[in-house]
PDB file of C-alpha atoms and ligand atoms in Angstrom:
ATOM      1  CA  MET U   1      67.796  47.315  40.665  1.00  0.00           C
ATOM      2  CA  LYS U   2      64.628  47.364  42.701  1.00  0.00           C
ATOM      3  CA  LEU U   3      63.272  45.613  45.749  1.00  0.00           C
ATOM      4  CA  PHE U   4      59.914  43.902  45.159  1.00  0.00           C
ATOM      5  CA  ASN U   5      58.472  43.253  48.598  1.00  0.00           C
ATOM      6  CA  PHE U   6      55.446  40.912  48.648  1.00  0.00           C
ATOM      7  CA  GLY U   7      54.312  41.709  52.170  1.00  0.00           C
ATOM      8  CA  SER U   8      51.659  42.267  54.794  1.00  0.00           C
ATOM      9  CA  LEU U   9      50.129  45.562  55.830  1.00  0.00           C
ATOM     10  CA  ASN U  10      48.522  45.674  59.277  1.00  0.00           C
ATOM     11  CA  ILE U  11      46.738  48.107  61.519  1.00  0.00           C
ATOM     12  CA  ASP U  12      48.507  47.607  64.865  1.00  0.00           C
ATOM     13  CA  HIS U  13      46.448  47.985  68.041  1.00  0.00           C
ATOM     14  CA  VAL U  14      49.088  48.460  70.714  1.00  0.00           C
ATOM     15  CA  TYR U  15      48.405  48.100  74.442  1.00  0.00           C
ATOM     16  CA  ASP U  16      50.998  49.016  77.074  1.00  0.00           C
ATOM     17  CA  VAL U  17      50.687  46.545  79.939  1.00  0.00           C
ATOM     18  CA  THR U  18      52.554  45.862  83.177  1.00  0.00           C
ATOM     19  CA  HIS U  19      52.837  42.221  82.110  1.00  0.00           C
ATOM     20  CA  GLN U  20      51.441  40.204  79.198  1.00  0.00           C
ATOM     21  CA  VAL U  21      48.087  38.614  79.902  1.00  0.00           C
ATOM     22  CA  GLN U  22      48.101  34.988  81.126  1.00  0.00           C
ATOM     23  CA  THR U  23      45.507  32.258  80.547  1.00  0.00           C
ATOM     24  CA  GLY U  24      42.336  32.973  82.560  1.00  0.00           C
ATOM     25  CA  GLU U  25      43.496  36.460  83.518  1.00  0.00           C
ATOM     26  CA  THR U  26      41.984  39.876  82.705  1.00  0.00           C
ATOM     27  CA  ILE U  27      44.348  42.825  82.849  1.00  0.00           C
ATOM     28  CA  THR U  28      44.025  46.564  82.310  1.00  0.00           C
ATOM     29  CA  ALA U  29      46.164  48.322  79.708  1.00  0.00           C
ATOM     30  CA  THR U  30      47.975  51.453  80.892  1.00  0.00           C
ATOM     31  CA  SER U  31      47.675  52.995  77.413  1.00  0.00           C
ATOM     32  CA  TYR U  32      46.410  52.236  73.925  1.00  0.00           C
ATOM     33  CA  ASP U  33      47.490  53.467  70.498  1.00  0.00           C
ATOM     34  CA  VAL U  34      46.997  52.578  66.861  1.00  0.00           C
ATOM     35  CA  PHE U  35      50.077  52.344  64.646  1.00  0.00           C
ATOM     36  CA  ILE U  36      50.786  51.434  61.032  1.00  0.00           C
ATOM     37  CA  GLY U  37      52.493  48.053  60.830  1.00  0.00           C
ATOM     38  CA  GLY U  38      52.725  44.630  59.294  1.00  0.00           C
ATOM     39  CA  LYS U  39      56.093  42.979  58.806  1.00  0.00           C
ATOM     40  CA  GLY U  40      55.892  43.622  55.071  1.00  0.00           C
ATOM     41  CA  LEU U  41      55.008  47.289  55.322  1.00  0.00           C
ATOM     42  CA  ASN U  42      57.593  47.909  58.064  1.00  0.00           C
ATOM     43  CA  GLN U  43      60.307  46.300  55.940  1.00  0.00           C
ATOM     44  CA  SER U  44      59.327  48.273  52.817  1.00  0.00           C
ATOM     45  CA  ILE U  45      59.526  51.522  54.765  1.00  0.00           C
ATOM     46  CA  ALA U  46      62.867  50.560  56.305  1.00  0.00           C
ATOM     47  CA  ALA U  47      64.374  49.561  52.941  1.00  0.00           C
ATOM     48  CA  SER U  48      63.118  52.765  51.323  1.00  0.00           C
ATOM     49  CA  LYS U  49      64.520  54.903  54.153  1.00  0.00           C
ATOM     50  CA  ALA U  50      67.817  53.041  53.729  1.00  0.00           C
ATOM     51  CA  GLY U  51      67.919  54.172  50.092  1.00  0.00           C
ATOM     52  CA  ALA U  52      66.391  51.282  48.087  1.00  0.00           C
ATOM     53  CA  GLN U  53      63.817  51.683  45.335  1.00  0.00           C
ATOM     54  CA  VAL U  54      60.953  49.644  46.742  1.00  0.00           C
ATOM     55  CA  VAL U  55      57.782  48.306  45.121  1.00  0.00           C
ATOM     56  CA  HIS U  56      55.338  46.954  47.715  1.00  0.00           C
ATOM     57  CA  ILE U  57      52.955  44.207  46.603  1.00  0.00           C
ATOM     58  CA  GLY U  58      50.115  43.352  48.965  1.00  0.00           C
ATOM     59  CA  ALA U  59      46.419  43.689  49.653  1.00  0.00           C
ATOM     60  CA  ILE U  60      44.429  46.090  51.796  1.00  0.00           C
ATOM     61  CA  GLY U  61      40.743  46.459  52.586  1.00  0.00           C
ATOM     62  CA  PRO U  62      38.360  49.425  52.520  1.00  0.00           C
ATOM     63  CA  ASP U  63      39.933  50.521  55.854  1.00  0.00           C
ATOM     64  CA  GLY U  64      43.469  50.477  54.446  1.00  0.00           C
ATOM     65  CA  SER U  65      43.993  54.008  53.153  1.00  0.00           C
ATOM     66  CA  LEU U  66      46.303  54.913  56.065  1.00  0.00           C
ATOM     67  CA  LEU U  67      48.471  51.898  55.270  1.00  0.00           C
ATOM     68  CA  LYS U  68      48.837  52.975  51.660  1.00  0.00           C
ATOM     69  CA  GLU U  69      49.515  56.556  52.721  1.00  0.00           C
ATOM     70  CA  ALA U  70      52.326  55.487  55.061  1.00  0.00           C
ATOM     71  CA  LEU U  71      54.066  53.672  52.198  1.00  0.00           C
ATOM     72  CA  VAL U  72      53.624  56.627  49.849  1.00  0.00           C
ATOM     73  CA  ASN U  73      55.017  59.020  52.482  1.00  0.00           C
ATOM     74  CA  ALA U  74      58.109  56.826  52.777  1.00  0.00           C
ATOM     75  CA  GLY U  75      58.658  56.901  48.996  1.00  0.00           C
ATOM     76  CA  VAL U  76      57.495  53.330  48.328  1.00  0.00           C
ATOM     77  CA  ASP U  77      55.854  52.495  44.966  1.00  0.00           C
ATOM     78  CA  VAL U  78      52.278  51.369  45.703  1.00  0.00           C
ATOM     79  CA  SER U  79      51.157  50.854  42.090  1.00  0.00           C
ATOM     80  CA  GLN U  80      50.939  47.080  42.701  1.00  0.00           C
ATOM     81  CA  LEU U  81      48.861  47.316  45.873  1.00  0.00           C
ATOM     82  CA  ILE U  82      45.504  45.571  45.582  1.00  0.00           C
ATOM     83  CA  GLU U  83      42.345  46.950  47.175  1.00  0.00           C
ATOM     84  CA  THR U  84      39.869  44.255  48.284  1.00  0.00           C
ATOM     85  CA  ASP U  85      36.506  44.106  50.096  1.00  0.00           C
ATOM     86  CA  THR U  86      38.087  42.114  52.945  1.00  0.00           C
ATOM     87  CA  PRO U  87      39.120  44.262  55.937  1.00  0.00           C
ATOM     88  CA  SER U  88      42.862  44.962  56.160  1.00  0.00           C
ATOM     89  CA  GLY U  89      45.049  42.774  58.337  1.00  0.00           C
ATOM     90  CA  HIS U  90      45.479  43.800  61.935  1.00  0.00           C
ATOM     91  CA  ALA U  91      47.589  42.964  64.952  1.00  0.00           C
ATOM     92  CA  ILE U  92      46.910  43.040  68.683  1.00  0.00           C
ATOM     93  CA  ILE U  93      50.175  43.892  70.409  1.00  0.00           C
ATOM     94  CA  GLN U  94      50.900  43.904  74.141  1.00  0.00           C
ATOM     95  CA  VAL U  95      54.070  45.747  75.140  1.00  0.00           C
ATOM     96  CA  ASN U  96      55.265  45.112  78.692  1.00  0.00           C
ATOM     97  CA  GLU U  97      57.304  47.398  80.976  1.00  0.00           C
ATOM     98  CA  GLN U  98      60.552  45.914  79.614  1.00  0.00           C
ATOM     99  CA  GLY U  99      59.525  46.875  76.043  1.00  0.00           C
ATOM    100  CA  ASP U 100      58.992  43.256  74.987  1.00  0.00           C
ATOM    101  CA  ASN U 101      55.953  42.436  72.887  1.00  0.00           C
ATOM    102  CA  ALA U 102      53.449  39.627  72.368  1.00  0.00           C
ATOM    103  CA  ILE U 103      51.614  39.797  69.044  1.00  0.00           C
ATOM    104  CA  ILE U 104      48.472  38.250  67.561  1.00  0.00           C
ATOM    105  CA  VAL U 105      48.118  38.802  63.811  1.00  0.00           C
ATOM    106  CA  TYR U 106      44.852  38.478  61.903  1.00  0.00           C
ATOM    107  CA  GLY U 107      45.582  38.135  58.175  1.00  0.00           C
ATOM    108  CA  GLY U 108      42.463  39.744  56.668  1.00  0.00           C
ATOM    109  CA  ALA U 109      43.187  41.202  53.223  1.00  0.00           C
ATOM    110  CA  ASN U 110      46.826  40.012  53.458  1.00  0.00           C
ATOM    111  CA  GLN U 111      45.526  36.516  52.704  1.00  0.00           C
ATOM    112  CA  GLN U 112      43.779  37.674  49.503  1.00  0.00           C
ATOM    113  CA  LEU U 113      46.878  38.014  47.310  1.00  0.00           C
ATOM    114  CA  SER U 114      46.053  35.606  44.481  1.00  0.00           C
ATOM    115  CA  LYS U 115      48.365  33.699  42.125  1.00  0.00           C
ATOM    116  CA  THR U 116      46.934  35.706  39.208  1.00  0.00           C
ATOM    117  CA  ALA U 117      47.830  38.999  40.895  1.00  0.00           C
ATOM    118  CA  ILE U 118      51.299  37.646  41.715  1.00  0.00           C
ATOM    119  CA  ASP U 119      51.873  36.520  38.101  1.00  0.00           C
ATOM    120  CA  GLN U 120      51.075  40.013  36.852  1.00  0.00           C
ATOM    121  CA  VAL U 121      53.756  41.559  39.059  1.00  0.00           C
ATOM    122  CA  PHE U 122      56.402  39.063  37.914  1.00  0.00           C
ATOM    123  CA  HIS U 123      56.293  40.650  34.436  1.00  0.00           C
ATOM    124  CA  LEU U 124      57.946  43.697  36.041  1.00  0.00           C
ATOM    125  CA  ILE U 125      60.764  41.874  37.886  1.00  0.00           C
ATOM    126  CA  THR U 126      64.220  41.079  36.460  1.00  0.00           C
ATOM    127  CA  PRO U 127      67.094  38.931  37.812  1.00  0.00           C
ATOM    128  CA  GLU U 128      68.900  42.166  38.832  1.00  0.00           C
ATOM    129  CA  ASP U 129      66.104  42.884  41.305  1.00  0.00           C
ATOM    130  CA  ILE U 130      65.412  41.217  44.659  1.00  0.00           C
ATOM    131  CA  VAL U 131      62.164  39.665  45.897  1.00  0.00           C
ATOM    132  CA  LEU U 132      61.612  40.075  49.641  1.00  0.00           C
ATOM    133  CA  LEU U 133      59.120  37.979  51.615  1.00  0.00           C
ATOM    134  CA  GLN U 134      57.894  37.397  55.134  1.00  0.00           C
ATOM    135  CA  ASN U 135      55.225  34.889  56.147  1.00  0.00           C
ATOM    136  CA  GLU U 136      52.113  37.022  56.650  1.00  0.00           C
ATOM    137  CA  ILE U 137      50.535  36.822  53.164  1.00  0.00           C
ATOM    138  CA  SER U 138      48.986  34.110  50.992  1.00  0.00           C
ATOM    139  CA  ASN U 139      50.998  32.087  48.420  1.00  0.00           C
ATOM    140  CA  VAL U 140      54.500  32.639  49.826  1.00  0.00           C
ATOM    141  CA  ASP U 141      55.632  29.239  48.452  1.00  0.00           C
ATOM    142  CA  TYR U 142      54.237  30.111  45.000  1.00  0.00           C
ATOM    143  CA  ILE U 143      56.111  33.440  44.922  1.00  0.00           C
ATOM    144  CA  ILE U 144      59.366  31.634  45.759  1.00  0.00           C
ATOM    145  CA  GLU U 145      58.776  29.111  42.938  1.00  0.00           C
ATOM    146  CA  ARG U 146      58.060  31.907  40.432  1.00  0.00           C
ATOM    147  CA  ALA U 147      61.170  33.867  41.473  1.00  0.00           C
ATOM    148  CA  TYR U 148      63.355  30.758  41.274  1.00  0.00           C
ATOM    149  CA  GLU U 149      62.110  29.918  37.742  1.00  0.00           C
ATOM    150  CA  ARG U 150      63.053  33.449  36.652  1.00  0.00           C
ATOM    151  CA  LYS U 151      66.444  33.402  38.487  1.00  0.00           C
ATOM    152  CA  ILE U 152      65.425  36.285  40.738  1.00  0.00           C
ATOM    153  CA  PRO U 153      67.104  36.232  44.169  1.00  0.00           C
ATOM    154  CA  VAL U 154      64.749  35.760  47.126  1.00  0.00           C
ATOM    155  CA  VAL U 155      65.295  37.136  50.625  1.00  0.00           C
ATOM    156  CA  LEU U 156      63.021  35.351  53.087  1.00  0.00           C
ATOM    157  CA  ASN U 157      62.315  36.602  56.585  1.00  0.00           C
ATOM    158  CA  TYR U 158      61.144  33.344  58.197  1.00  0.00           C
ATOM    159  CA  SER U 159      58.506  35.018  60.352  1.00  0.00           C
ATOM    160  CA  PRO U 160      56.014  34.393  61.831  1.00  0.00           C
ATOM    161  CA  ILE U 161      56.434  30.637  62.171  1.00  0.00           C
ATOM    162  CA  THR U 162      53.414  28.737  60.837  1.00  0.00           C
ATOM    163  CA  GLU U 163      52.901  25.272  59.396  1.00  0.00           C
ATOM    164  CA  SER U 164      52.791  26.723  55.860  1.00  0.00           C
ATOM    165  CA  LEU U 165      56.544  27.403  56.063  1.00  0.00           C
ATOM    166  CA  SER U 166      57.047  23.656  55.612  1.00  0.00           C
ATOM    167  CA  LEU U 167      55.863  24.120  51.988  1.00  0.00           C
ATOM    168  CA  ILE U 168      58.888  26.276  51.264  1.00  0.00           C
ATOM    169  CA  ASP U 169      61.945  24.819  49.578  1.00  0.00           C
ATOM    170  CA  LEU U 170      64.924  26.637  51.100  1.00  0.00           C
ATOM    171  CA  ASN U 171      67.052  25.400  48.171  1.00  0.00           C
ATOM    172  CA  LYS U 172      65.292  28.161  46.195  1.00  0.00           C
ATOM    173  CA  VAL U 173      66.063  30.975  48.628  1.00  0.00           C
ATOM    174  CA  SER U 174      69.200  33.169  48.504  1.00  0.00           C
ATOM    175  CA  TYR U 175      69.081  34.864  51.925  1.00  0.00           C
ATOM    176  CA  LEU U 176      67.288  33.606  55.039  1.00  0.00           C
ATOM    177  CA  LEU U 177      66.794  36.089  57.875  1.00  0.00           C
ATOM    178  CA  VAL U 178      65.896  34.508  61.213  1.00  0.00           C
ATOM    179  CA  ASN U 179      65.993  35.236  64.907  1.00  0.00           C
ATOM    180  CA  GLU U 180      67.055  32.438  67.259  1.00  0.00           C
ATOM    181  CA  ILE U 181      63.571  30.910  67.561  1.00  0.00           C
ATOM    182  CA  GLU U 182      62.885  31.089  63.813  1.00  0.00           C
ATOM    183  CA  GLY U 183      66.369  29.730  63.104  1.00  0.00           C
ATOM    184  CA  ARG U 184      65.716  26.662  65.250  1.00  0.00           C
ATOM    185  CA  ALA U 185      62.394  26.137  63.438  1.00  0.00           C
ATOM    186  CA  ALA U 186      64.045  26.389  59.999  1.00  0.00           C
ATOM    187  CA  ALA U 187      66.966  24.129  60.945  1.00  0.00           C
ATOM    188  CA  LYS U 188      64.863  21.811  63.119  1.00  0.00           C
ATOM    189  CA  ASP U 189      67.930  21.894  65.363  1.00  0.00           C
ATOM    190  CA  SER U 190      69.605  24.225  67.865  1.00  0.00           C
ATOM    191  CA  GLN U 191      72.812  24.344  65.756  1.00  0.00           C
ATOM    192  CA  VAL U 192      71.150  26.793  63.391  1.00  0.00           C
ATOM    193  CA  ILE U 193      74.096  28.023  61.340  1.00  0.00           C
ATOM    194  CA  GLU U 194      75.844  24.673  61.072  1.00  0.00           C
ATOM    195  CA  VAL U 195      72.719  22.788  60.000  1.00  0.00           C
ATOM    196  CA  LEU U 196      71.378  25.369  57.536  1.00  0.00           C
ATOM    197  CA  THR U 197      74.678  26.049  55.771  1.00  0.00           C
ATOM    198  CA  ARG U 198      75.359  22.310  55.435  1.00  0.00           C
ATOM    199  CA  ALA U 199      71.870  21.533  54.106  1.00  0.00           C
ATOM    200  CA  TYR U 200      71.649  24.535  51.759  1.00  0.00           C
ATOM    201  CA  PRO U 201      75.059  25.465  50.273  1.00  0.00           C
ATOM    202  CA  GLN U 202      73.586  28.341  48.208  1.00  0.00           C
ATOM    203  CA  LEU U 203      71.941  29.960  51.241  1.00  0.00           C
ATOM    204  CA  SER U 204      73.219  33.042  53.057  1.00  0.00           C
ATOM    205  CA  VAL U 205      71.957  32.859  56.633  1.00  0.00           C
ATOM    206  CA  VAL U 206      71.528  36.000  58.729  1.00  0.00           C
ATOM    207  CA  LEU U 207      70.863  35.181  62.368  1.00  0.00           C
ATOM    208  CA  THR U 208      69.758  38.065  64.590  1.00  0.00           C
ATOM    209  CA  LEU U 209      70.570  37.683  68.274  1.00  0.00           C
ATOM    210  CA  GLY U 210      68.833  40.627  69.984  1.00  0.00           C
ATOM    211  CA  ASP U 211      71.201  42.411  72.350  1.00  0.00           C
ATOM    212  CA  LYS U 212      74.006  40.103  71.210  1.00  0.00           C
ATOM    213  CA  GLY U 213      73.994  41.448  67.640  1.00  0.00           C
ATOM    214  CA  ALA U 214      73.856  39.316  64.511  1.00  0.00           C
ATOM    215  CA  LYS U 215      75.773  36.697  62.507  1.00  0.00           C
ATOM    216  CA  PHE U 216      76.123  36.024  58.786  1.00  0.00           C
ATOM    217  CA  ALA U 217      77.001  32.549  57.537  1.00  0.00           C
ATOM    218  CA  LYS U 218      77.319  30.815  54.193  1.00  0.00           C
ATOM    219  CA  ALA U 219      78.825  27.437  53.294  1.00  0.00           C
ATOM    220  CA  GLY U 220      82.560  27.733  52.618  1.00  0.00           C
ATOM    221  CA  ARG U 221      82.853  31.217  54.156  1.00  0.00           C
ATOM    222  CA  GLU U 222      83.947  32.343  57.566  1.00  0.00           C
ATOM    223  CA  VAL U 223      81.096  33.390  59.859  1.00  0.00           C
ATOM    224  CA  ILE U 224      80.842  37.194  60.209  1.00  0.00           C
ATOM    225  CA  THR U 225      79.815  38.484  63.646  1.00  0.00           C
ATOM    226  CA  GLN U 226      78.344  41.886  64.418  1.00  0.00           C
ATOM    227  CA  LYS U 227      77.888  43.355  67.896  1.00  0.00           C
ATOM    228  CA  ALA U 228      74.644  45.039  68.938  1.00  0.00           C
ATOM    229  CA  TYR U 229      74.559  48.762  69.636  1.00  0.00           C
ATOM    230  CA  GLU U 230      73.465  50.062  73.028  1.00  0.00           C
ATOM    231  CA  ALA U 231      69.872  51.168  73.179  1.00  0.00           C
ATOM    232  CA  VAL U 232      67.219  52.360  75.590  1.00  0.00           C
ATOM    233  CA  VAL U 233      64.433  49.799  75.159  1.00  0.00           C
ATOM    234  CA  VAL U 234      60.988  51.385  74.823  1.00  0.00           C
ATOM    235  CA  ASP U 235      59.323  48.958  72.396  1.00  0.00           C
ATOM    236  CA  THR U 236      61.013  46.167  70.453  1.00  0.00           C
ATOM    237  CA  THR U 237      58.131  45.959  67.912  1.00  0.00           C
ATOM    238  CA  GLY U 238      59.443  46.448  64.383  1.00  0.00           C
ATOM    239  CA  ALA U 239      63.134  46.232  65.337  1.00  0.00           C
ATOM    240  CA  GLY U 240      63.575  43.006  63.350  1.00  0.00           C
ATOM    241  CA  ASP U 241      61.773  44.553  60.382  1.00  0.00           C
ATOM    242  CA  THR U 242      64.022  47.605  60.544  1.00  0.00           C
ATOM    243  CA  PHE U 243      67.043  45.277  60.533  1.00  0.00           C
ATOM    244  CA  THR U 244      65.679  43.368  57.521  1.00  0.00           C
ATOM    245  CA  GLY U 245      64.864  46.511  55.515  1.00  0.00           C
ATOM    246  CA  PHE U 246      68.301  48.033  56.074  1.00  0.00           C
ATOM    247  CA  PHE U 247      70.024  44.730  55.373  1.00  0.00           C
ATOM    248  CA  VAL U 248      68.241  44.119  52.048  1.00  0.00           C
ATOM    249  CA  ALA U 249      68.774  47.724  50.936  1.00  0.00           C
ATOM    250  CA  SER U 250      72.494  47.298  51.702  1.00  0.00           C
ATOM    251  CA  VAL U 251      72.679  44.065  49.680  1.00  0.00           C
ATOM    252  CA  LEU U 252      70.925  45.794  46.748  1.00  0.00           C
ATOM    253  CA  SER U 253      73.456  48.609  46.812  1.00  0.00           C
ATOM    254  CA  ASN U 254      76.363  46.107  46.906  1.00  0.00           C
ATOM    255  CA  LYS U 255      77.608  47.015  50.379  1.00  0.00           C
ATOM    256  CA  SER U 256      79.839  44.439  52.066  1.00  0.00           C
ATOM    257  CA  ILE U 257      78.137  42.023  54.451  1.00  0.00           C
ATOM    258  CA  LYS U 258      80.073  43.542  57.363  1.00  0.00           C
ATOM    259  CA  GLU U 259      78.789  47.019  56.478  1.00  0.00           C
ATOM    260  CA  ALA U 260      75.241  45.721  55.920  1.00  0.00           C
ATOM    261  CA  LEU U 261      75.185  44.053  59.356  1.00  0.00           C
ATOM    262  CA  ASP U 262      76.624  47.130  61.043  1.00  0.00           C
ATOM    263  CA  LEU U 263      74.052  49.503  59.495  1.00  0.00           C
ATOM    264  CA  SER U 264      71.178  47.104  60.232  1.00  0.00           C
ATOM    265  CA  CYS U 265      72.176  46.653  63.889  1.00  0.00           C
ATOM    266  CA  LYS U 266      72.488  50.425  64.313  1.00  0.00           C
ATOM    267  CA  ALA U 267      69.084  50.993  62.689  1.00  0.00           C
ATOM    268  CA  SER U 268      67.326  48.427  64.868  1.00  0.00           C
ATOM    269  CA  ALA U 269      68.940  49.834  68.034  1.00  0.00           C
ATOM    270  CA  ILE U 270      67.402  53.222  67.200  1.00  0.00           C
ATOM    271  CA  ALA U 271      64.023  51.631  66.371  1.00  0.00           C
ATOM    272  CA  ILE U 272      63.641  50.031  69.809  1.00  0.00           C
ATOM    273  CA  GLY U 273      63.919  53.459  71.428  1.00  0.00           C
ATOM    274  CA  LYS U 274      60.476  54.471  70.092  1.00  0.00           C
ATOM    275  CA  SER U 275      56.946  53.066  70.387  1.00  0.00           C
ATOM    276  CA  GLY U 276      55.230  51.495  67.394  1.00  0.00           C
ATOM    277  CA  ALA U 277      56.450  49.662  64.326  1.00  0.00           C
ATOM    278  CA  SER U 278      56.850  51.520  61.004  1.00  0.00           C
ATOM    279  CA  ASN U 279      56.957  54.903  62.721  1.00  0.00           C
ATOM    280  CA  SER U 280      60.019  53.858  64.737  1.00  0.00           C
ATOM    281  CA  VAL U 281      62.146  53.151  61.629  1.00  0.00           C
ATOM    282  CA  PRO U 282      64.973  55.724  61.568  1.00  0.00           C
ATOM    283  CA  THR U 283      66.209  57.669  58.553  1.00  0.00           C
ATOM    284  CA  LEU U 284      69.532  56.753  56.952  1.00  0.00           C
ATOM    285  CA  GLU U 285      71.003  60.014  58.311  1.00  0.00           C
ATOM    286  CA  GLU U 286      70.041  59.063  61.895  1.00  0.00           C
ATOM    287  CA  VAL U 287      71.646  55.664  61.392  1.00  0.00           C
ATOM    288  CA  LEU U 288      74.849  57.064  59.907  1.00  0.00           C
ATOM    289  CA  ASP U 289      75.082  59.553  62.810  1.00  0.00           C
ATOM    290  CA  LYS U 290      74.838  56.787  65.461  1.00  0.00           C
TER     291      LYS U 290
HETATM  292  O1  RIB O   1      57.199  42.741  63.309  1.00  0.00           O
HETATM  293  C1  RIB O   1      56.252  43.591  63.861  1.00  0.00           C
HETATM  294  C2  RIB O   1      54.950  43.461  63.133  1.00  0.00           C
HETATM  295  O2  RIB O   1      54.449  42.157  63.298  1.00  0.00           O
HETATM  296  C3  RIB O   1      53.841  44.385  63.615  1.00  0.00           C
HETATM  297  O3  RIB O   1      53.837  45.624  62.957  1.00  0.00           O
HETATM  298  C4  RIB O   1      52.592  43.542  63.396  1.00  0.00           C
HETATM  299  O4  RIB O   1      51.699  44.099  62.482  1.00  0.00           O
HETATM  300  C5  RIB O   1      53.083  42.166  62.962  1.00  0.00           C
HETATM  301  O5  RIB O   1      53.011  41.992  61.610  1.00  0.00           O
END
């Protein structure tokens, strides 16, 4: 049982700022750093650290060797990573004094993952595996169609929100991971859990609620609630990805939903105590000790 994560890889340019820049304003950053990120890469590293066997599928450019290296160092299989002439994806991230971020993502090589390349990977995937997706690469809707045809469960992290998400048929998704804003976009309503579970009876919905924890809901089942763990907030970047990686790894190893939510909330509480994205993902030992 493996996790096949079709996901982005980004070079994150991170600026610490007193407040996030407003229209017409120029501000000075108090510090600058470059980190390894991308929702896809962060989630692969988190799932691998949580104990899953992870294959990362994505595309990098000539400047992407550090991205590949970070995956390799975390034990992720990079044999399906494609190297293109297009520069790797990058993100411009402002982190304010409260640790909250504002992110601009430029897709770059992440948008070069072709249907042909995707088809080749599907020869390796079985219905016992899981396909994980976010919304920072090309052909997300196509990958979902291919997985559905082959009866392979899909976990979709509905992030970031773009118009292309409207191409996705949530009837073909097994798990949907959303924060409150993404949940409202998916449900087109503020009653996220009620609307999604009614419209999609096959769908397991995981709603993350920041410092209020998380909820799991599926049609015909009682909603499971998980509290958040206390944390010193340094930088929230990558906390959601840490949650997703630990959650999917827990599902793959047949942990109960309650246990999966608990581990994922603990892991993300540790992640927000450090700067950066993939480098703030804790080890399983750190999470179990919390
Ligand atoms: O979720 C955090 C990530 O979003 C960052 O690493 C950035 O690259 C963007 O993809």
